[in-house]
Amino acid sequence: MPTPSMEDYIEQIYILIDTKGYARVSDIAEALKVHPSSVTKMVQKLDKDEYLNYEKYRGLILTQKGNKIGERLVFRHTLLEQFLEIIGVEKENIYDDVEGIEHHLSWNSIDRIGDLVTYFKDDETRMEKLKEIQTETKDS
């Protein structure tokens, strides 16, 4: 299993490859707000652990294992954003809150949150009722 730090890198590499078609060390560093030398060290570790294939000065690609994990990490991130939005967290707080909690939840918890998100999205009246409850608690 990758560490939380490794997960951040795999997730970002997955996103970059998905959106740009490639991921360079400089792009990863910029996205994660770290030094390129830190990215190089982590990329080498991820290569050693078979999450990606890296050739110095040539670039990198996710392995099947890395791609599968990257997809799951992006799903987790998106799901948690949806969940926080549903429960009424202010939009400007959602990204930072997700970053703060995503590594601390088990996959079982993520799956249950997924069930809850589906429950609310399947019936718009449920969302309306929750918003009514939130409005009532704000006013009291």
Coordinates of C-alpha atoms in Angstrom, one line a residue:
M1 CA 0.0 0.0 0.0
P2 CA 1.3 3.5 -0.8
T3 CA 1.8 6.0 1.9
P4 CA -0.3 9.2 2.0
S5 CA 2.5 11.1 0.4
M6 CA 2.8 8.5 -2.3
E7 CA -0.9 8.7 -2.8
D8 CA -0.7 12.4 -3.4
Y9 CA 1.9 11.9 -6.1
I10 CA 0.1 9.1 -7.8
E11 CA -3.2 11.0 -7.8
Q12 CA -1.6 14.1 -9.2
I13 CA 0.3 12.1 -11.9
Y14 CA -2.9 10.4 -12.8
I15 CA -4.7 13.7 -13.2
L16 CA -1.9 15.2 -15.2
I17 CA -1.8 12.3 -17.6
D18 CA -5.6 12.3 -17.9
T19 CA -5.8 16.0 -18.7
K20 CA -2.5 16.7 -20.5
G21 CA -1.5 13.3 -21.8
Y22 CA 1.7 13.4 -19.9
A23 CA 3.2 14.3 -16.5
R24 CA 6.6 16.0 -16.2
V25 CA 8.5 16.5 -13.0
S26 CA 8.0 20.2 -13.2
D27 CA 4.3 19.9 -13.7
I28 CA 4.0 17.6 -10.7
A29 CA 6.2 19.9 -8.6
E30 CA 4.0 22.9 -9.5
A31 CA 0.7 21.1 -8.8
L32 CA 1.9 19.8 -5.4
K33 CA 3.8 22.9 -4.5
V34 CA 7.1 21.1 -3.8
H35 CA 10.6 21.3 -5.2
P36 CA 11.4 19.3 -8.4
S37 CA 14.1 17.5 -6.5
S38 CA 11.5 16.1 -4.1
V39 CA 9.4 15.0 -7.1
T40 CA 12.4 13.2 -8.6
K41 CA 13.0 11.3 -5.4
M42 CA 9.4 10.3 -5.0
V43 CA 9.1 9.3 -8.7
Q44 CA 12.2 7.1 -8.3
K45 CA 10.5 5.5 -5.2
L46 CA 7.3 5.0 -7.1
D47 CA 9.2 3.4 -10.0
K48 CA 11.0 1.1 -7.6
D49 CA 7.6 0.1 -6.1
E50 CA 6.2 -0.5 -9.6
Y51 CA 3.5 2.2 -9.5
L52 CA 5.1 3.9 -12.6
N53 CA 7.9 3.6 -15.1
Y54 CA 10.4 6.4 -15.0
E55 CA 13.3 7.2 -17.3
K56 CA 15.5 10.2 -16.4
Y57 CA 15.0 13.0 -19.0
R58 CA 12.4 10.9 -20.8
G59 CA 9.3 11.1 -18.6
L60 CA 7.1 8.7 -16.8
I61 CA 4.0 6.6 -17.2
L62 CA 1.9 4.9 -14.7
T63 CA 1.9 1.1 -14.6
Q64 CA -1.3 -0.8 -14.6
K65 CA -1.0 -1.0 -10.8
G66 CA -0.4 2.8 -10.6
N67 CA -3.2 3.6 -13.0
K68 CA -5.7 1.5 -11.0
I69 CA -4.7 3.2 -7.7
G70 CA -4.7 6.7 -9.4
E71 CA -8.2 6.1 -10.7
R72 CA -9.4 5.0 -7.2
L73 CA -7.7 8.0 -5.5
V74 CA -9.3 10.5 -7.9
F75 CA -12.7 8.7 -7.3
R76 CA -12.1 9.1 -3.5
H77 CA -11.3 12.8 -3.8
T78 CA -14.3 13.5 -6.0
L79 CA -16.6 11.5 -3.8
L80 CA -15.5 13.3 -0.7
E81 CA -16.0 16.7 -2.5
Q82 CA -19.5 15.6 -3.4
F83 CA -20.2 14.5 0.2
L84 CA -19.0 17.7 1.7
E85 CA -21.1 19.7 -0.8
I86 CA -24.2 17.6 0.0
I87 CA -23.8 18.2 3.8
G88 CA -23.5 21.9 3.2
V89 CA -19.8 22.6 3.7
E90 CA -19.0 26.0 2.1
K91 CA -17.4 25.7 -1.3
E92 CA -14.3 27.6 -0.4
N93 CA -13.5 25.0 2.3
I94 CA -14.2 21.8 0.4
Y95 CA -10.9 21.3 -1.3
D96 CA -8.8 21.9 1.8
D97 CA -11.1 19.8 3.9
V98 CA -10.9 16.9 1.5
E99 CA -7.1 17.2 1.4
G100 CA -7.1 17.0 5.2
I101 CA -9.3 13.9 5.6
E102 CA -8.9 11.8 2.5
H103 CA -5.8 9.8 3.8
H104 CA -7.4 9.2 7.2
L105 CA -10.5 7.3 6.1
S106 CA -10.6 3.5 5.4
W107 CA -11.9 2.3 2.1
N108 CA -14.8 0.9 4.0
S109 CA -15.7 4.4 5.2
I110 CA -15.2 5.7 1.6
D111 CA -17.6 3.1 0.3
R112 CA -20.2 4.0 3.0
I113 CA -19.9 7.7 2.1
G114 CA -20.4 6.6 -1.5
D115 CA -23.7 4.9 -0.5
L116 CA -24.8 8.1 1.3
V117 CA -24.0 10.3 -1.7
T118 CA -25.9 7.9 -4.0
Y119 CA -28.8 8.0 -1.5
F120 CA -29.1 11.7 -1.7
K121 CA -28.5 12.0 -5.4
D122 CA -31.1 9.3 -6.3
D123 CA -33.9 11.4 -4.8
E124 CA -33.9 15.2 -5.0
T125 CA -36.5 15.5 -2.2
R126 CA -33.9 14.0 0.2
M127 CA -31.5 16.9 -0.7
E128 CA -34.3 19.4 -0.2
K129 CA -35.2 17.9 3.2
L130 CA -31.5 18.1 4.3
K131 CA -31.3 21.7 3.2
E132 CA -34.4 22.5 5.2
I133 CA -32.8 20.9 8.3
Q134 CA -29.7 22.9 7.7
T135 CA -31.6 26.1 7.4
E136 CA -33.5 25.3 10.6
T137 CA -30.3 24.6 12.5
K138 CA -28.7 27.8 11.2
D139 CA -31.6 29.9 12.4
S140 CA -31.7 28.4 15.9

